[in-house]
Tab-separated table of C-alpha atoms in Angstrom:
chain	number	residue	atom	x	y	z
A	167	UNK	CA	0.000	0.000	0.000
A	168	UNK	CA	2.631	2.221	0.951
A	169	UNK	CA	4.848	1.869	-2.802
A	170	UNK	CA	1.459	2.230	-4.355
A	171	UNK	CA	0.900	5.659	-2.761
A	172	UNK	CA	4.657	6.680	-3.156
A	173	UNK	CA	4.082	5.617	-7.403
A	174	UNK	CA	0.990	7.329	-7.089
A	175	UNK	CA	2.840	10.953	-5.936
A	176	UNK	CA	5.414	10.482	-8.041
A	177	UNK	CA	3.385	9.999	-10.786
A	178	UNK	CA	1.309	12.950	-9.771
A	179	UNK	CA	4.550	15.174	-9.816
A	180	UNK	CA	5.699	14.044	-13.048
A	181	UNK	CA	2.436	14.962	-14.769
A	182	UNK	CA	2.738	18.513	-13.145
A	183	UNK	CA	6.757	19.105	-13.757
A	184	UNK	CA	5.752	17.736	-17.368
A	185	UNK	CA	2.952	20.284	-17.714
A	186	UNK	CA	5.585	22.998	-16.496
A	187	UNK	CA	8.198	21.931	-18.496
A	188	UNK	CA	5.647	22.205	-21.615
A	189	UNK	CA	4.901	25.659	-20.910
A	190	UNK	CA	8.331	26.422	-20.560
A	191	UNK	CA	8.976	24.994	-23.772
A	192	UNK	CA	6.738	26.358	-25.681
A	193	UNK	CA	7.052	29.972	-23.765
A	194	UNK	CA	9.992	30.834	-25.537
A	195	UNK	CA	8.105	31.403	-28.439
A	196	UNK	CA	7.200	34.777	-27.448
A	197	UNK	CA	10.042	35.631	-25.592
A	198	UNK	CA	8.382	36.226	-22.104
A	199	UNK	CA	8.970	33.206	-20.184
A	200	UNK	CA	12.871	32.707	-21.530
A	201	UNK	CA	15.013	35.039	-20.216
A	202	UNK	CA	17.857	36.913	-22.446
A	203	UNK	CA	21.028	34.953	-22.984
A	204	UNK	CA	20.057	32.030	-22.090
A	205	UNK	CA	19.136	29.100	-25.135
A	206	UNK	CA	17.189	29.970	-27.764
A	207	UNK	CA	16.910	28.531	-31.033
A	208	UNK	CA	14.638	26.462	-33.202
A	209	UNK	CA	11.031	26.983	-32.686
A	210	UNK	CA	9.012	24.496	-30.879
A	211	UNK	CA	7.129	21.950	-32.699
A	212	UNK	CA	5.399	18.627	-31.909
A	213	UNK	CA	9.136	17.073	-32.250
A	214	UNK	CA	10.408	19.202	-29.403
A	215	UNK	CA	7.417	18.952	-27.348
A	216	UNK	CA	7.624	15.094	-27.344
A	217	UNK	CA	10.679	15.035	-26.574
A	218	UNK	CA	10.295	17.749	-23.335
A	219	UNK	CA	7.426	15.104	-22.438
A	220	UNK	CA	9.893	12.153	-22.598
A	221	UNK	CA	12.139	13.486	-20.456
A	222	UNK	CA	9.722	14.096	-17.523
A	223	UNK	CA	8.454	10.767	-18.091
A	224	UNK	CA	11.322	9.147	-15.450
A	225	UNK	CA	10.048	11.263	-12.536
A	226	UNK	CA	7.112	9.120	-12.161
A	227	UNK	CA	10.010	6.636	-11.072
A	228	UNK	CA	12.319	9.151	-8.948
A	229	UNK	CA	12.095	7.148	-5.900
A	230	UNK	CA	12.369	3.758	-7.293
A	231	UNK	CA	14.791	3.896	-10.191
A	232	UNK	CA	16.341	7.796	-9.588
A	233	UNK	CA	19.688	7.497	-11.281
A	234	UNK	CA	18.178	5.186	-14.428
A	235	UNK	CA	15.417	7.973	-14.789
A	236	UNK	CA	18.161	10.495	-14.451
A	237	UNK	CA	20.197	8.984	-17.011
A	238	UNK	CA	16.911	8.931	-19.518
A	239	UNK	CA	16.287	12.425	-18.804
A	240	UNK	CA	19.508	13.599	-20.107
A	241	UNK	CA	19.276	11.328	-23.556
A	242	UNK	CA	15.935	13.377	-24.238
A	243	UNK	CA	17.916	16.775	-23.001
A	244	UNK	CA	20.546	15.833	-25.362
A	245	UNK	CA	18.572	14.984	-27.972
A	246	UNK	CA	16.625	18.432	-27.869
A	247	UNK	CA	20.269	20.402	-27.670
A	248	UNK	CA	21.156	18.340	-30.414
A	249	UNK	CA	18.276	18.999	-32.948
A	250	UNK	CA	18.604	22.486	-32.048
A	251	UNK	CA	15.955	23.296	-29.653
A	252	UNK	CA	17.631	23.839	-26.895
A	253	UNK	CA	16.569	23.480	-22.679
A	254	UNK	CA	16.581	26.287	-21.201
A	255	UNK	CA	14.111	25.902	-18.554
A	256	UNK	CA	12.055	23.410	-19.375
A	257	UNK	CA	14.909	20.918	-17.832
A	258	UNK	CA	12.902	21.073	-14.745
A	259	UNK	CA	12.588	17.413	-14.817
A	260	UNK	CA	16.472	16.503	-15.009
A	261	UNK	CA	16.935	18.854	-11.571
A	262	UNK	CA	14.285	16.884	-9.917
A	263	UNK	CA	15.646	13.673	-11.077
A	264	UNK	CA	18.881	14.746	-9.715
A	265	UNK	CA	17.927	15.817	-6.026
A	266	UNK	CA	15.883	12.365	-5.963
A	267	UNK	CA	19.281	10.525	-7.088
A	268	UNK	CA	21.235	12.557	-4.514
A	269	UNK	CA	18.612	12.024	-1.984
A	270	UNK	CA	17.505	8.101	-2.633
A	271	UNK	CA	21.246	6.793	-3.173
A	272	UNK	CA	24.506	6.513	-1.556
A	273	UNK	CA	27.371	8.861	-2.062
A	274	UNK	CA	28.661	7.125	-5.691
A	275	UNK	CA	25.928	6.754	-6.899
A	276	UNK	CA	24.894	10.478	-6.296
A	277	UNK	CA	28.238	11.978	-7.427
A	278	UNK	CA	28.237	9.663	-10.685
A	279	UNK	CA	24.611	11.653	-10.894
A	280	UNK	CA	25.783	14.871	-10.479
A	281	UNK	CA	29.147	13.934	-13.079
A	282	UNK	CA	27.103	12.645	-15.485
A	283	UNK	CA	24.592	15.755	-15.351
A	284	UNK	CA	28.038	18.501	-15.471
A	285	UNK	CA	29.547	16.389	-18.617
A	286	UNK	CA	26.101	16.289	-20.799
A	287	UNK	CA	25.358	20.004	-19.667
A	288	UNK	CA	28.668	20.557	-20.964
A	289	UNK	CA	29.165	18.719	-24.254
A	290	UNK	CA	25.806	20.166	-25.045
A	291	UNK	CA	26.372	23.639	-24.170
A	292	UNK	CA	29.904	23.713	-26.081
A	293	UNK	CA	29.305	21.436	-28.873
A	294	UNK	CA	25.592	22.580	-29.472
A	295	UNK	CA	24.279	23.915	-32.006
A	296	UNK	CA	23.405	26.282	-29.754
A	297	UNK	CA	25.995	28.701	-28.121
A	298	UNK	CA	25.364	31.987	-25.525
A	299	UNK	CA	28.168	34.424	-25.731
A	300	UNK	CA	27.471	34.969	-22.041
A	301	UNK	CA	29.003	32.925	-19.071
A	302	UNK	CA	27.170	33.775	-16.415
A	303	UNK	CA	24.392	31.714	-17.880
A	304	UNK	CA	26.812	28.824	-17.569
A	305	UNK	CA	27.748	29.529	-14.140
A	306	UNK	CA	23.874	30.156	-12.875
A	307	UNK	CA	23.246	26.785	-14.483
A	308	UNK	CA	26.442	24.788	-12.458
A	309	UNK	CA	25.784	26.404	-9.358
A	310	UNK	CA	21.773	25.379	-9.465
A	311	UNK	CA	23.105	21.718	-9.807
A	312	UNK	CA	25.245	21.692	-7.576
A	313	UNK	CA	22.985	23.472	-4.757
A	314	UNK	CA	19.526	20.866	-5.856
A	315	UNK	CA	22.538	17.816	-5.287
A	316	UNK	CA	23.501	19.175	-2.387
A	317	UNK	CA	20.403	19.727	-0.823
A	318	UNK	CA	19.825	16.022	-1.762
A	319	UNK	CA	22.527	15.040	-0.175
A	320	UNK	CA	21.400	17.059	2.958
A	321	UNK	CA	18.013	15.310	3.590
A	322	UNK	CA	19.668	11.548	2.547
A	323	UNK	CA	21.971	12.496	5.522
A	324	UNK	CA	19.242	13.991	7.887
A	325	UNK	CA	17.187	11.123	7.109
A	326	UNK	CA	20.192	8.601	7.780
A	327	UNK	CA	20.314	10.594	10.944
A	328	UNK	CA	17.011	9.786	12.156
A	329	UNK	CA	16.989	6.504	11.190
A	330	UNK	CA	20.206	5.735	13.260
A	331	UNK	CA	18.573	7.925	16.340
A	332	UNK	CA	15.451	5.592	16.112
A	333	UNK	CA	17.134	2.334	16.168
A	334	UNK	CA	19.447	3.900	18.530
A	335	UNK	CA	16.061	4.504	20.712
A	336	UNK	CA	14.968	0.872	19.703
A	337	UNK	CA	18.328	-0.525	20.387
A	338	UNK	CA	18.042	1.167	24.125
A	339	UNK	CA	14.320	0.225	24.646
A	340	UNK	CA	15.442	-3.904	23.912
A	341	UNK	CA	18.431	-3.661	26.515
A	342	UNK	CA	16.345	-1.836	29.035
A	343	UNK	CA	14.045	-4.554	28.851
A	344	UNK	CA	16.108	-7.116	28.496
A	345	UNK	CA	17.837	-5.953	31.919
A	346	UNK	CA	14.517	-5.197	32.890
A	347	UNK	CA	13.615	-9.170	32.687
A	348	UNK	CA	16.816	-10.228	34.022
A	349	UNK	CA	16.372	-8.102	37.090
A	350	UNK	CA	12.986	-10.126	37.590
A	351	UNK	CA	14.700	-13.290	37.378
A	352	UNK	CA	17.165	-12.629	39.583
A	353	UNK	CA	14.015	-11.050	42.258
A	354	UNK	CA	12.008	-14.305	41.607
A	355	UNK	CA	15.608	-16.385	41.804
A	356	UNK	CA	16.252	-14.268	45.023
A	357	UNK	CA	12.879	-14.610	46.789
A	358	UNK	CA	12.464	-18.413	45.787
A	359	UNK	CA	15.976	-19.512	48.066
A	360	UNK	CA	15.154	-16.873	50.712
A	361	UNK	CA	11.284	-18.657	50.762
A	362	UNK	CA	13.319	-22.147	50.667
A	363	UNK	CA	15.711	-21.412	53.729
A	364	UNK	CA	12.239	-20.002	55.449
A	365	UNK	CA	9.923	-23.136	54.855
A	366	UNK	CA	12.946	-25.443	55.268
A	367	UNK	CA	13.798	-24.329	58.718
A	368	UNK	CA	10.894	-24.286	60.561
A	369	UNK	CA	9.240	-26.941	58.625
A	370	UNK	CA	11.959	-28.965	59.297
A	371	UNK	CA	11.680	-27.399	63.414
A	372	UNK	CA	7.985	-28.538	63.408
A	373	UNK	CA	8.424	-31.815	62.158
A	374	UNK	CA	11.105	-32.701	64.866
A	375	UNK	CA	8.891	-30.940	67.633
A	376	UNK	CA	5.585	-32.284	66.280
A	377	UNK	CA	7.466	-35.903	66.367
A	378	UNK	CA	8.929	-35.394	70.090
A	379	UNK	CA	5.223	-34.778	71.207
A	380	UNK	CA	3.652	-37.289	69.724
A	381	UNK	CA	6.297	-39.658	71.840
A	382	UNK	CA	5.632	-38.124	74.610
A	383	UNK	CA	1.929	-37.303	74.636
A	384	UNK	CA	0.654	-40.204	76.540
A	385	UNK	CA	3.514	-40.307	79.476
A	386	UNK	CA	4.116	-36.410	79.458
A	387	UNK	CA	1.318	-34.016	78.554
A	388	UNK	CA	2.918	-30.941	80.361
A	389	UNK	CA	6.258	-31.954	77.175
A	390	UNK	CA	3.747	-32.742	74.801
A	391	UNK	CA	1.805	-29.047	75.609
A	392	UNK	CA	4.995	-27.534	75.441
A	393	UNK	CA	6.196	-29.004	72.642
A	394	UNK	CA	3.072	-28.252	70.738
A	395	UNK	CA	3.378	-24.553	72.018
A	396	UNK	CA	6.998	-24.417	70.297
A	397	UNK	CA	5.310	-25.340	67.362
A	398	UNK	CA	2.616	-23.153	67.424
A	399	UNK	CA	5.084	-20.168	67.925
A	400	UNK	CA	7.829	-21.560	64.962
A	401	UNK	CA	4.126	-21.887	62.473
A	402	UNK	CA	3.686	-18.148	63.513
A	403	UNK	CA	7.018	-16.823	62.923
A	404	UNK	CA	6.885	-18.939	59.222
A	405	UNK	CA	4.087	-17.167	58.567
A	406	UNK	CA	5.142	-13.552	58.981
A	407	UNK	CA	8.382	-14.281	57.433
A	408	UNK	CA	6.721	-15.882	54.348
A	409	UNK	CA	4.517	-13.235	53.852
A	410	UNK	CA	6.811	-10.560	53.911
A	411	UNK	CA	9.091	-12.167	51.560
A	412	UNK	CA	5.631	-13.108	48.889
A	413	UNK	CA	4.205	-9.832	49.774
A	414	UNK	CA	7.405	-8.278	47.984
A	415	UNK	CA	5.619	-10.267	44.364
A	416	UNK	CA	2.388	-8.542	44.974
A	417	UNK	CA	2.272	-4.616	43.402
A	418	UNK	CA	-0.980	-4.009	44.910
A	419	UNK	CA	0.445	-5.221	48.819
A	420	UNK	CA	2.797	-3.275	50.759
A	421	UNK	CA	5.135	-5.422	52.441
A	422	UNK	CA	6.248	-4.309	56.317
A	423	UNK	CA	9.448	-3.221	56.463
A	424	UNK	CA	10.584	-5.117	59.196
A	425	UNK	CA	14.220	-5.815	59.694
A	426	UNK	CA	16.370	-9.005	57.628
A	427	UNK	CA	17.784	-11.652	60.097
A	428	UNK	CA	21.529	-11.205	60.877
A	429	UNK	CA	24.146	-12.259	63.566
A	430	UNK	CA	22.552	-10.698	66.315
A	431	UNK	CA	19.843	-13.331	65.720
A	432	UNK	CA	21.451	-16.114	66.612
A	433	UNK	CA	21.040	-16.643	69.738
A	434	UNK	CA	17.341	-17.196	69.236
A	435	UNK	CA	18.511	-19.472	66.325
A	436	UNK	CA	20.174	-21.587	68.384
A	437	UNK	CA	17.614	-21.248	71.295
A	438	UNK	CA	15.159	-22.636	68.602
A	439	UNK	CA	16.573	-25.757	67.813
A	440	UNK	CA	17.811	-26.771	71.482
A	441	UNK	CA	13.628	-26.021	72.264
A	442	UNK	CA	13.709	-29.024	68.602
A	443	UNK	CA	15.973	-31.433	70.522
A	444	UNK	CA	19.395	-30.093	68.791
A	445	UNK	CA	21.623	-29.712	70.755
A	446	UNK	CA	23.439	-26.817	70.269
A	447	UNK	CA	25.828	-24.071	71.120
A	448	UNK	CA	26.916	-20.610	69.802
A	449	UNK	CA	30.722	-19.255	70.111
A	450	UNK	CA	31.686	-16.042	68.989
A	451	UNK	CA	35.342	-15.351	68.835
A	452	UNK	CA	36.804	-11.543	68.548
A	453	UNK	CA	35.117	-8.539	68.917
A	454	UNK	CA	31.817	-8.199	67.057
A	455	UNK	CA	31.476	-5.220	64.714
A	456	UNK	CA	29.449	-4.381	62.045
A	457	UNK	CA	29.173	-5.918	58.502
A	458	UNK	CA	27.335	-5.016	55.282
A	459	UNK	CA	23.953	-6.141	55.549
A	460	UNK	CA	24.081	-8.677	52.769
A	461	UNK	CA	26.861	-10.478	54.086
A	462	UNK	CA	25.178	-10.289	57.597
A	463	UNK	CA	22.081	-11.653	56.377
A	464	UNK	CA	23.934	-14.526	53.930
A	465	UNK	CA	25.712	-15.354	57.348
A	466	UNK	CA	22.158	-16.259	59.012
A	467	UNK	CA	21.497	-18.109	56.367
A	468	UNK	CA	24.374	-20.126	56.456
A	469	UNK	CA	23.616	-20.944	59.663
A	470	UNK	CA	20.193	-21.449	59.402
A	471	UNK	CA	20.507	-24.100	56.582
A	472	UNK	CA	23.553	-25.521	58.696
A	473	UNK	CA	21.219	-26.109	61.844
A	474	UNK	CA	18.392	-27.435	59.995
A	475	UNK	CA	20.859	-29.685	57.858
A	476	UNK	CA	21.850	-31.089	61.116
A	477	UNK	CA	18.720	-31.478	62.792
A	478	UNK	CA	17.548	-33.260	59.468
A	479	UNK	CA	20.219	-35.473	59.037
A	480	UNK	CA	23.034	-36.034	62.379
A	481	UNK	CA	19.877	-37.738	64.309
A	482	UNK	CA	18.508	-37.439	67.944
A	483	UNK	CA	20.911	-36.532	70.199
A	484	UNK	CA	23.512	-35.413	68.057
A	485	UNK	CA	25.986	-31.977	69.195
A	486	UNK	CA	26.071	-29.293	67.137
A	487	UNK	CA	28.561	-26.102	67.102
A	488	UNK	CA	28.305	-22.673	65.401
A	489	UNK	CA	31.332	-20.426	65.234
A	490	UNK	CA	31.178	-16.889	64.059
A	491	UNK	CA	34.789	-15.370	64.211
A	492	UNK	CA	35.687	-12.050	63.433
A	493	UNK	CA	38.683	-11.008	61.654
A	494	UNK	CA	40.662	-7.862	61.041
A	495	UNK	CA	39.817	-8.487	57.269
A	496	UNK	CA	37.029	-11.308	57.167
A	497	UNK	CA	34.273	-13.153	58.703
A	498	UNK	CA	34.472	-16.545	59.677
A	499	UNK	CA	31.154	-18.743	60.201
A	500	UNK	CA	31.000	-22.374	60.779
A	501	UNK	CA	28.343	-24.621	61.750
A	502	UNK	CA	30.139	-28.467	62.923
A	503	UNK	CA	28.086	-31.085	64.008
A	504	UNK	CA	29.231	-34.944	65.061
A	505	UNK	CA	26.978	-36.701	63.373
A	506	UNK	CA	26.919	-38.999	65.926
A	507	UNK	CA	22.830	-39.149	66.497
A	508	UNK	CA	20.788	-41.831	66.673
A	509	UNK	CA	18.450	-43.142	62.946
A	510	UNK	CA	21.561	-40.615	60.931
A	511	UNK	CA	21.141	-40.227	57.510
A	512	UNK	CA	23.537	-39.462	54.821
A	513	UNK	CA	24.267	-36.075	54.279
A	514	UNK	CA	23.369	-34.952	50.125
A	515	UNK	CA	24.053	-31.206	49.184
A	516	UNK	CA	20.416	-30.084	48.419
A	517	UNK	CA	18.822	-26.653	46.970
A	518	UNK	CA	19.362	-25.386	50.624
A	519	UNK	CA	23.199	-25.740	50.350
A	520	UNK	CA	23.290	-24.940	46.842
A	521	UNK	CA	21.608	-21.492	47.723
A	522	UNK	CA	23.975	-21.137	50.101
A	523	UNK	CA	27.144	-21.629	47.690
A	524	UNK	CA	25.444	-18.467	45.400
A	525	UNK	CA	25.129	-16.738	48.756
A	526	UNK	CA	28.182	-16.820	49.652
A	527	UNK	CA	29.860	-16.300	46.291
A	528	UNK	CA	27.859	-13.192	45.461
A	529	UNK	CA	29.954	-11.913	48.265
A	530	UNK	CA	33.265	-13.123	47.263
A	531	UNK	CA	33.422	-15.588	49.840
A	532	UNK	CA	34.595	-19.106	50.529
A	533	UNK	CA	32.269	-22.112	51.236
A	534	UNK	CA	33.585	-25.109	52.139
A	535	UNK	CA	31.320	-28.172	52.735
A	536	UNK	CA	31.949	-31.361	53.611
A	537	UNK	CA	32.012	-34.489	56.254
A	538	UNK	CA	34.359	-34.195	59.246
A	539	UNK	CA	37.503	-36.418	59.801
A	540	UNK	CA	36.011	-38.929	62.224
A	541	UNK	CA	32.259	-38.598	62.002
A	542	UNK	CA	30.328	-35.604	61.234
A	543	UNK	CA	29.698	-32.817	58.968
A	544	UNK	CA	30.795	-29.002	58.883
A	545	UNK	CA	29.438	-25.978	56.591
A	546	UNK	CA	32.253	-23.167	56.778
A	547	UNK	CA	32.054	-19.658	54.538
A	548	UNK	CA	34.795	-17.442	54.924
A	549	UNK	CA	33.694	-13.629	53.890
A	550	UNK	CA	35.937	-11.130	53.077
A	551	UNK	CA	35.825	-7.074	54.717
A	552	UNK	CA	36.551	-4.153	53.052
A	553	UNK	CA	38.039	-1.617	55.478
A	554	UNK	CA	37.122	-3.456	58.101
A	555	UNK	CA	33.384	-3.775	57.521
């Protein structure tokens, strides 16, 4: 649709610069419309008009063929120069063939346009039949076809321009969303491990609990009550935690803004799964200070998964250990236990540990995971400090 319109203006224009071009022609024959000094020779005849008409004939193809419509232009210009009738004005069509040519192709092609239009303008003007004894006619002539190629050349490079601004834009607009979609995946990638370590440690606190009560519901209610009460409290504290982390995928939800586990939570970490029947203990070694809040929170985490690891997997009455050292440069954690339990399973690295590796490497630490040298397994991240934080 969009070539048929373009055919259709062009078409349009060359029946107009023909009809112009005709009156030009034929103008001379008075005198008025040809002014003094420039061609003007044999009188204008059917000949001379068909010709004129021929060579507006190739603007109706500008835009698609430009420099093979230029080139037929200038046979019928020639042609009328050589039989004597001369131009003049009524070459209207070959300066509109010649901005389309500078404006519709690339830099050869234009200048072979504009060469080819100098040499037949002057063969014709000097071995014409035709001659002007004045040169300013000459000059007015060059300088008109060099100023229409030039402004050709202008809009081809305004246009070339816009077009390199717009893919520029488009170009832009596919990287922003491109970053745009992986900064969701990394969200969704984010919020999936912190909504594993969540579900994962307290389901894995209730199940122990729930078990210990069940044991002991028939010789020791007050344990049982207790134990359900523990359970009751770790279902609660899922709960909130879950739905501030899924509250962060809903737009139309804010999500509290409560504070992101760290260190100074793990005391009530530990306090948790003594209350599951893990035994447990907490050692800090140098002075505490404070560290980025990413590598505090991967820390807990580490931890976390460590603790419910063991409680999963060293059996009942098994002894577990965390260490948190700090270092003039680094952080130290490590969570030991001696696998020594009763009903313990082997130990497999699972999404839980594997969340904790990208934890730990996003900060440029060192995780090292593994069994123990006599019985037992150990989960140790070493995270380097800037500055001392």
């Amino acid at each position: 649709m969009r070539a048929d319109r373009t055919t259709f203006h062009d078409s349009v224009l060359a029946v107009l610069v023909a009809a112009v071009s005709v009156v030009l022609f034929l103008g001379r024959d008075g005198g008025r419309l040809e002014p003094p000094g420039l061609f003007a020779g044999r009188a204008p005849d059917a000949v001379g008009v068909t010709l004129v008409l021929l060579m507006c004939v190739p603007v109706a193809v500008r835009r698609r063929w430009p420099l093979a419509g230029l080139c037929a232009s200038l046979v019928s210009a020639t042609l009328l120069s050589a039989l004597g009738y001369g131009v003049g004005l009524a070459g209207v069509a070959v300066v509109v063939l010649l901005y389309a040519v500078a404006s519709y192709r690339g830099l050869a092609a234009a200048l072979g346009g504009l060469l080819l239009s100098l040499v037949v303008y002057g063969v014709g003007a000097a071995a014409g039949p035709l001659t002007t004894t004045r040169w300013s006619d000459h000059v007015a002539v060059l300088v008109v076809l060099v100023a229409v190629w030039g402004g050709g050349r202008s809009l081809r490079l305004r246009r070339a321009y816009l077009e390199e601004l717009r893919d520029r834009a488009a170009r832009l607009e596919r990287a922003r969303a491109a970053d745009t979609r992986a900064a969701r995946a990394e969200e969704r990638t984010r919020i999936a491990r912190e909504l594993h370590d969540v579900v994962a440690h307290h389901v894995s606190v209730m199940t122990v609990q729930a078990a210990a009560a069940r044991k002991v519901l028939a010789t020791d209610p007050e344990s049982a009550s207790e134990a359900l009460s523990a359970i009751e409290s770790t279902g609660r504290t899922a709960m909130a935690e879950m739905r501030d982390i899924v509250g962060l995928l809903r737009a139309d939800a804010r999500a509290e803004l409560t504070p992101q586990p760290g260190l100074r939570d793990l005391p009530a970490l530990v306090e948790q799964m003594r209350e599951a029947g893990l035994s447990t203990t907490l050692s800090v070694e140098g002075a505490a200070r404070r560290v980025p809040a990413g590598v505090d929170l991967a820390a807990y985490r580490l931890v976390q998964e460590g603790l419910t690891n063991s409680l999963r997997h060293a059996g009942a009455g098994a002894r577990s250990e965390v260490t948190v050292r700090h270092g003039r440069d680094e952080l130290e954690v490590r969570v030991e236990d001696d696998g020594l339990g009763a009903a313990a399973s082997p130990r497999r690295p699972g999404h839980g540990l594997v969340g904790i590796r990208e934890r730990v490497a996003l900060y440029g630490g060192i995780l090292t995971i593994g069994p123990k040298a006599g019985g037992g397994f150990k989960v140790r991240a070493r995270f380097p400090l800037k500055d001392g934080q």
